[in-house]
CSV table of C-alpha atoms and ligand atoms in Angstrom, one decimal:
chain,number,residue,atom,x,y,z
A,10,MET,CA,91.9,72.8,106.6
A,11,THR,CA,90.7,75.4,108.8
A,12,LEU,CA,91.1,79.3,108.4
A,13,GLU,CA,94.3,79.2,111.1
A,14,GLU,CA,96.0,76.3,109.1
A,15,MET,CA,96.1,78.3,105.8
A,16,ILE,CA,98.4,80.6,107.7
A,17,TYR,CA,100.9,78.0,107.4
A,18,HIS,CA,100.0,76.9,103.8
A,19,ARG,CA,98.9,79.7,101.7
A,20,ARG,CA,101.1,81.5,98.9
A,21,SER,CA,99.8,84.1,96.2
A,22,CYS,CA,98.9,82.6,93.1
A,23,ARG,CA,99.9,84.0,89.9
A,24,SER,CA,98.8,81.0,87.7
A,25,PHE,CA,95.1,80.5,86.9
A,26,THR,CA,92.8,78.8,84.5
A,27,ASN,CA,90.2,81.1,82.5
A,28,HIS,CA,87.5,79.4,84.3
A,29,PRO,CA,85.1,81.7,85.8
A,30,VAL,CA,84.0,80.8,89.6
A,31,GLU,CA,80.7,79.5,89.6
A,32,ASP,CA,77.7,81.9,91.0
A,33,ALA,CA,77.0,79.5,94.2
A,34,LEU,CA,80.6,79.9,95.4
A,35,LEU,CA,80.4,83.5,94.3
A,36,GLU,CA,77.4,83.9,96.9
A,37,LYS,CA,79.1,81.7,99.7
A,38,ILE,CA,82.3,84.6,99.1
A,39,ALA,CA,79.9,87.4,99.2
A,40,ALA,CA,78.5,86.0,102.4
A,41,PHE,CA,81.9,85.6,104.2
A,42,ALA,CA,82.1,88.2,106.9
A,43,PRO,CA,85.2,88.9,108.0
A,44,LYS,CA,85.8,90.7,111.3
A,45,PRO,CA,87.0,94.4,111.4
A,46,LEU,CA,89.9,96.2,113.3
A,47,TYR,CA,87.8,99.2,113.1
A,48,PRO,CA,83.9,98.4,113.0
A,49,GLU,CA,82.8,102.1,112.4
A,50,ILE,CA,85.1,102.5,109.7
A,51,LYS,CA,82.6,102.2,106.7
A,52,VAL,CA,83.6,99.7,104.0
A,53,HIS,CA,82.5,98.2,100.9
A,54,MET,CA,83.5,94.9,99.3
A,55,GLU,CA,82.4,94.0,96.0
A,56,ILE,CA,83.3,90.9,93.4
A,57,VAL,CA,83.7,92.3,90.1
A,58,SER,CA,84.6,90.9,86.5
A,59,ARG,CA,87.7,91.6,84.9
A,60,ASP,CA,86.7,94.4,82.5
A,61,LYS,CA,85.7,96.5,85.5
A,62,VAL,CA,89.7,96.5,86.3
A,63,LYS,CA,92.9,97.7,84.8
A,64,CYS,CA,96.2,95.8,85.5
A,65,ILE,CA,99.5,95.5,83.6
A,66,CYS,CA,99.5,91.6,84.9
A,67,PRO,CA,99.0,89.2,82.3
A,68,TRP,CA,97.4,86.5,84.3
A,69,THR,CA,94.7,88.7,86.1
A,70,THR,CA,91.7,86.5,86.7
A,71,PRO,CA,87.9,86.8,85.1
A,72,GLN,CA,86.7,87.8,88.8
A,73,LEU,CA,88.2,89.8,91.7
A,74,ILE,CA,87.4,91.6,94.9
A,75,THR,CA,87.6,94.9,94.9
A,76,VAL,CA,87.3,97.0,98.3
A,77,TYR,CA,86.3,100.6,99.0
A,78,SER,CA,86.7,102.5,102.6
A,79,GLU,CA,85.9,105.7,104.1
A,80,GLU,CA,89.4,107.5,104.8
A,81,ALA,CA,88.8,107.7,108.2
A,82,PRO,CA,92.1,107.0,110.4
A,83,GLY,CA,93.1,103.4,110.7
A,84,TYR,CA,91.6,102.7,107.1
A,85,LEU,CA,94.5,101.2,105.5
A,86,GLU,CA,95.4,98.5,108.4
A,87,ASN,CA,91.5,97.9,109.0
A,88,ILE,CA,91.3,97.1,105.1
A,89,GLY,CA,94.4,94.9,105.4
A,90,PHE,CA,92.8,93.0,108.5
A,91,LEU,CA,89.5,92.5,106.6
A,92,PHE,CA,91.0,91.6,103.3
A,93,GLN,CA,93.8,89.0,104.8
A,94,GLN,CA,90.8,87.0,106.2
A,95,MET,CA,89.4,86.9,102.9
A,96,ASP,CA,92.6,85.8,101.5
A,97,LEU,CA,93.0,83.0,103.6
A,98,TYR,CA,88.9,81.8,103.4
A,99,LEU,CA,89.1,82.2,99.6
A,100,GLN,CA,92.2,79.7,100.0
A,101,MET,CA,90.5,77.5,102.2
A,102,LEU,CA,87.6,77.1,99.5
A,103,GLY,CA,90.4,76.0,97.3
A,104,LEU,CA,90.9,78.8,95.2
A,105,GLY,CA,94.3,80.8,94.2
A,106,VAL,CA,94.1,84.6,95.5
A,107,CYS,CA,96.7,87.5,94.8
A,108,TRP,CA,96.6,90.6,96.2
A,109,LEU,CA,96.8,93.2,93.7
A,110,GLY,CA,98.2,96.5,94.7
A,111,MET,CA,98.7,97.3,91.0
A,112,GLY,CA,95.3,96.9,89.8
A,113,ARG,CA,93.0,99.8,89.6
A,114,MET,CA,89.3,100.4,88.9
A,115,ASN,CA,88.7,101.1,85.3
A,116,PRO,CA,86.9,104.6,85.2
A,117,LYS,CA,85.3,103.6,81.9
A,118,THR,CA,83.4,100.9,83.2
A,119,THR,CA,83.1,101.7,86.8
A,120,ARG,CA,81.3,104.7,88.8
A,121,GLU,CA,82.8,106.2,91.9
A,122,ILE,CA,81.1,105.4,95.1
A,123,ALA,CA,80.5,108.7,97.2
A,124,GLY,CA,82.3,109.1,100.2
A,125,MET,CA,84.6,106.1,99.8
A,126,LYS,CA,88.0,105.5,98.3
A,127,PHE,CA,89.0,102.5,96.4
A,128,VAL,CA,91.8,100.8,98.1
A,129,ILE,CA,92.9,97.7,96.9
A,130,MET,CA,91.9,94.4,95.4
A,131,LEU,CA,92.3,90.6,95.2
A,132,ALA,CA,92.3,88.3,92.1
A,133,PHE,CA,90.9,85.3,92.8
A,134,GLY,CA,90.0,82.2,90.3
A,135,TYR,CA,90.8,78.2,90.1
A,136,PRO,CA,94.6,77.7,90.1
A,137,LYS,CA,96.6,75.8,87.8
A,138,GLY,CA,98.2,73.0,90.0
A,139,ASP,CA,98.6,73.6,93.7
A,140,PRO,CA,99.8,76.8,94.9
A,141,LEU,CA,99.5,75.7,98.6
A,142,ARG,CA,103.2,75.6,100.4
A,143,ARG,CA,103.7,72.4,102.2
A,144,ASN,CA,104.7,73.8,105.8
A,145,GLY,CA,105.8,76.9,107.4
A,146,LYS,CA,109.4,76.2,106.6
A,147,ASP,CA,108.5,77.1,103.2
A,148,PHE,CA,108.5,81.0,103.7
A,149,ARG,CA,111.2,83.4,102.6
A,150,ARG,CA,110.6,86.0,105.5
A,151,ARG,CA,112.4,87.8,108.1
A,152,SER,CA,113.5,86.0,111.5
A,153,MET,CA,111.5,86.5,114.7
A,154,GLU,CA,114.7,88.5,116.0
A,155,GLN,CA,114.4,91.3,113.3
A,156,ILE,CA,110.7,91.8,113.8
A,157,THR,CA,110.6,91.8,117.8
A,158,ASP,CA,112.0,93.1,120.8
A,159,GLN,CA,111.4,89.8,122.2
A,160,ALA,CA,111.0,86.2,120.7
A,161,ASP,CA,107.5,85.3,121.0
A,162,PRO,CA,106.4,82.0,119.6
A,163,ARG,CA,102.7,83.7,119.5
A,164,LEU,CA,104.3,86.2,116.9
A,165,GLU,CA,105.0,83.4,114.4
A,166,PRO,CA,101.3,83.8,112.4
A,167,ALA,CA,102.3,87.4,111.9
A,168,ARG,CA,106.1,86.4,110.8
A,169,LEU,CA,104.5,84.5,107.9
A,170,ALA,CA,102.0,87.1,106.8
A,171,PRO,CA,102.0,88.4,103.2
A,172,SER,CA,103.1,92.3,102.5
A,173,ALA,CA,103.5,94.3,99.3
A,174,VAL,CA,106.7,93.1,97.4
A,175,ASN,CA,107.3,91.0,100.6
A,176,SER,CA,108.4,94.0,102.6
A,177,GLN,CA,107.2,92.9,106.1
A,178,PRO,CA,107.2,96.1,107.4
A,179,TRP,CA,106.0,95.2,110.7
A,180,TYR,CA,107.9,95.3,114.3
A,181,PHE,CA,106.5,94.2,117.7
A,182,THR,CA,107.3,95.2,121.0
A,183,HIS,CA,106.4,93.9,124.6
A,184,ALA,CA,104.9,95.6,127.6
A,185,GLY,CA,103.7,93.0,130.2
A,186,ASP,CA,101.0,91.1,128.4
A,187,THR,CA,100.3,93.4,125.6
A,188,ILE,CA,102.0,93.6,122.3
A,189,HIS,CA,102.6,96.8,120.2
A,190,VAL,CA,102.6,96.9,116.8
A,191,HIS,CA,104.4,99.2,114.7
A,192,CYS,CA,105.0,99.9,111.0
A,193,SER,CA,107.9,100.9,109.1
A,194,ARG,CA,107.4,104.4,107.7
A,195,LYS,CA,108.8,103.1,104.5
A,196,GLY,CA,106.0,100.4,104.5
A,197,SER,CA,102.2,100.6,104.3
A,198,PRO,CA,99.7,100.2,107.5
A,199,LEU,CA,97.7,98.1,105.3
A,200,ASP,CA,100.6,95.3,105.5
A,201,ALA,CA,100.7,95.7,109.3
A,202,GLY,CA,96.7,95.1,109.3
A,203,ILE,CA,97.8,92.0,107.5
A,204,ALA,CA,100.0,90.7,110.0
A,205,LEU,CA,97.4,91.5,112.8
A,206,ALA,CA,94.8,89.6,110.8
A,207,HIS,CA,97.2,86.6,111.1
A,208,LEU,CA,97.3,87.2,114.9
A,209,TYR,CA,93.5,87.3,114.9
A,210,VAL,CA,93.0,84.5,113.0
A,211,ALA,CA,95.4,82.1,115.1
A,212,ASN,CA,93.8,83.2,118.2
A,213,MET,CA,90.0,84.1,117.6
A,214,GLU,CA,89.2,83.6,121.1
A,215,THR,CA,91.4,85.6,123.0
A,216,PHE,CA,92.7,88.3,120.4
A,217,GLN,CA,91.6,92.1,121.8
A,218,PHE,CA,92.8,95.3,119.6
A,219,PHE,CA,93.1,98.7,121.2
A,220,LYS,CA,95.1,101.7,121.2
A,221,ALA,CA,97.3,102.2,124.3
A,222,GLY,CA,98.5,105.4,125.6
A,223,ASN,CA,102.5,106.0,126.1
A,224,VAL,CA,103.8,103.5,123.8
A,225,ALA,CA,107.7,103.9,123.6
A,226,GLY,CA,108.4,104.6,119.8
A,227,VAL,CA,110.3,102.6,117.2
A,228,PRO,CA,112.4,104.6,115.2
A,229,GLY,CA,111.4,104.7,111.5
A,230,HIS,CA,108.2,103.4,112.5
A,231,SER,CA,104.9,104.5,113.3
A,232,TYR,CA,102.6,103.0,116.3
A,233,ILE,CA,99.7,101.1,114.5
A,234,GLY,CA,97.9,99.5,117.8
A,235,SER,CA,98.1,97.1,120.5
A,236,CYS,CA,96.7,93.6,121.0
A,237,ARG,CA,96.3,91.0,123.6
A,238,ILE,CA,96.4,87.3,122.9
A,239,GLU,CA,96.4,84.4,125.5
A,240,PRO,CA,99.4,82.0,125.0
A,241,LYS,CA,97.9,78.6,123.4
A,242,THR,CA,97.2,76.1,126.0
A,243,GLU,CA,95.4,72.4,125.8
A,244,GLU,CA,91.9,74.2,126.7
A,245,ASN,CA,92.2,77.0,124.0
B,328,FMN,C1,99.2,94.7,99.6
B,328,FMN,C2,99.5,93.9,98.7
B,328,FMN,C3,100.0,94.3,97.6
B,328,FMN,C4,100.1,93.2,96.5
B,328,FMN,N1,100.4,93.6,95.3
B,328,FMN,C5,100.9,92.5,94.3
B,328,FMN,C6,100.8,93.0,92.9
B,328,FMN,O1,100.2,93.9,92.5
B,328,FMN,N2,101.1,92.0,92.1
B,328,FMN,C7,101.8,90.9,92.7
B,328,FMN,O2,101.9,89.9,91.7
B,328,FMN,N3,101.7,90.4,93.8
B,328,FMN,C8,101.5,91.5,95.0
B,328,FMN,N4,101.3,91.2,96.3
B,328,FMN,C9,101.6,89.7,96.5
B,328,FMN,C10,103.1,89.7,97.2
B,328,FMN,O3,104.1,90.1,96.4
B,328,FMN,C11,103.3,88.8,98.4
B,328,FMN,O4,102.3,88.4,99.1
B,328,FMN,C12,104.6,88.4,98.9
B,328,FMN,O5,105.8,88.9,98.0
B,328,FMN,C13,104.7,87.3,99.9
B,328,FMN,O6,104.2,86.2,99.2
B,328,FMN,P1,103.4,84.8,99.3
B,328,FMN,O7,102.1,85.8,99.2
B,328,FMN,O8,103.5,84.1,98.2
B,328,FMN,O9,103.2,84.6,101.1
B,328,FMN,C14,100.7,92.1,97.1
B,328,FMN,C15,100.6,91.7,98.4
B,328,FMN,C16,100.3,92.6,99.3
B,328,FMN,C17,99.9,92.3,100.6
């Protein structure tokens, strides 16, 4: 399956064999370079062993990917954007993956990284059974009408995106050919970055992200940014 096809089949995995992922595959994962939303924000991703993290869930995998970031404006949506591409990539490789918001670094076994803040981690490993969904109907998500001011099939990949406790805090408004992305103030901009990652992966050739001026606000939401994507045609 392609990275884009993974959008319609991925699922959080919480049941793993205890078999560590081999070095050759770890090297492939470390070499995967997701596209950032904000290339100027410094981030550091690292594959670590279980002893480096603290997590209360019983199924934590032998290896995890952790990510640190500079605390610059937009850093949370940037991390969501980067790491959701990683979530799709790991599942494309046949691994099981779960975002782990409840995971922390273990201060006894890890050093702090100067100028960087630990943000979040992904647990990954060999799944027990097949964690993938059969198709896009197999998702528990809000309807298109609930997430946008105007029905737009281009938003379907974003609608299916994962989020912390399935909160789906994103809302989309339209102005001409521009889609504005807003995030509920009760939610995290990291989740909005995840939804944007699905829009990017589904439209790699045409996706453009930018901050627009004079965007009409949505009550209870913060403006995250805007994007342009071309409707899909036979040619692209
Ligand atoms: C930022 C973030 C943090 C998450 N943290 C956890 C977690 O700590 N533990 C867990 O079991 N699942 C966690 N999840 C997984 C979500 O519960 C899951 O993505 C959501 O319920 C949608 O289900 P799906 O990923 O199977 O589509 C997290 C997801 C995201 C995006």
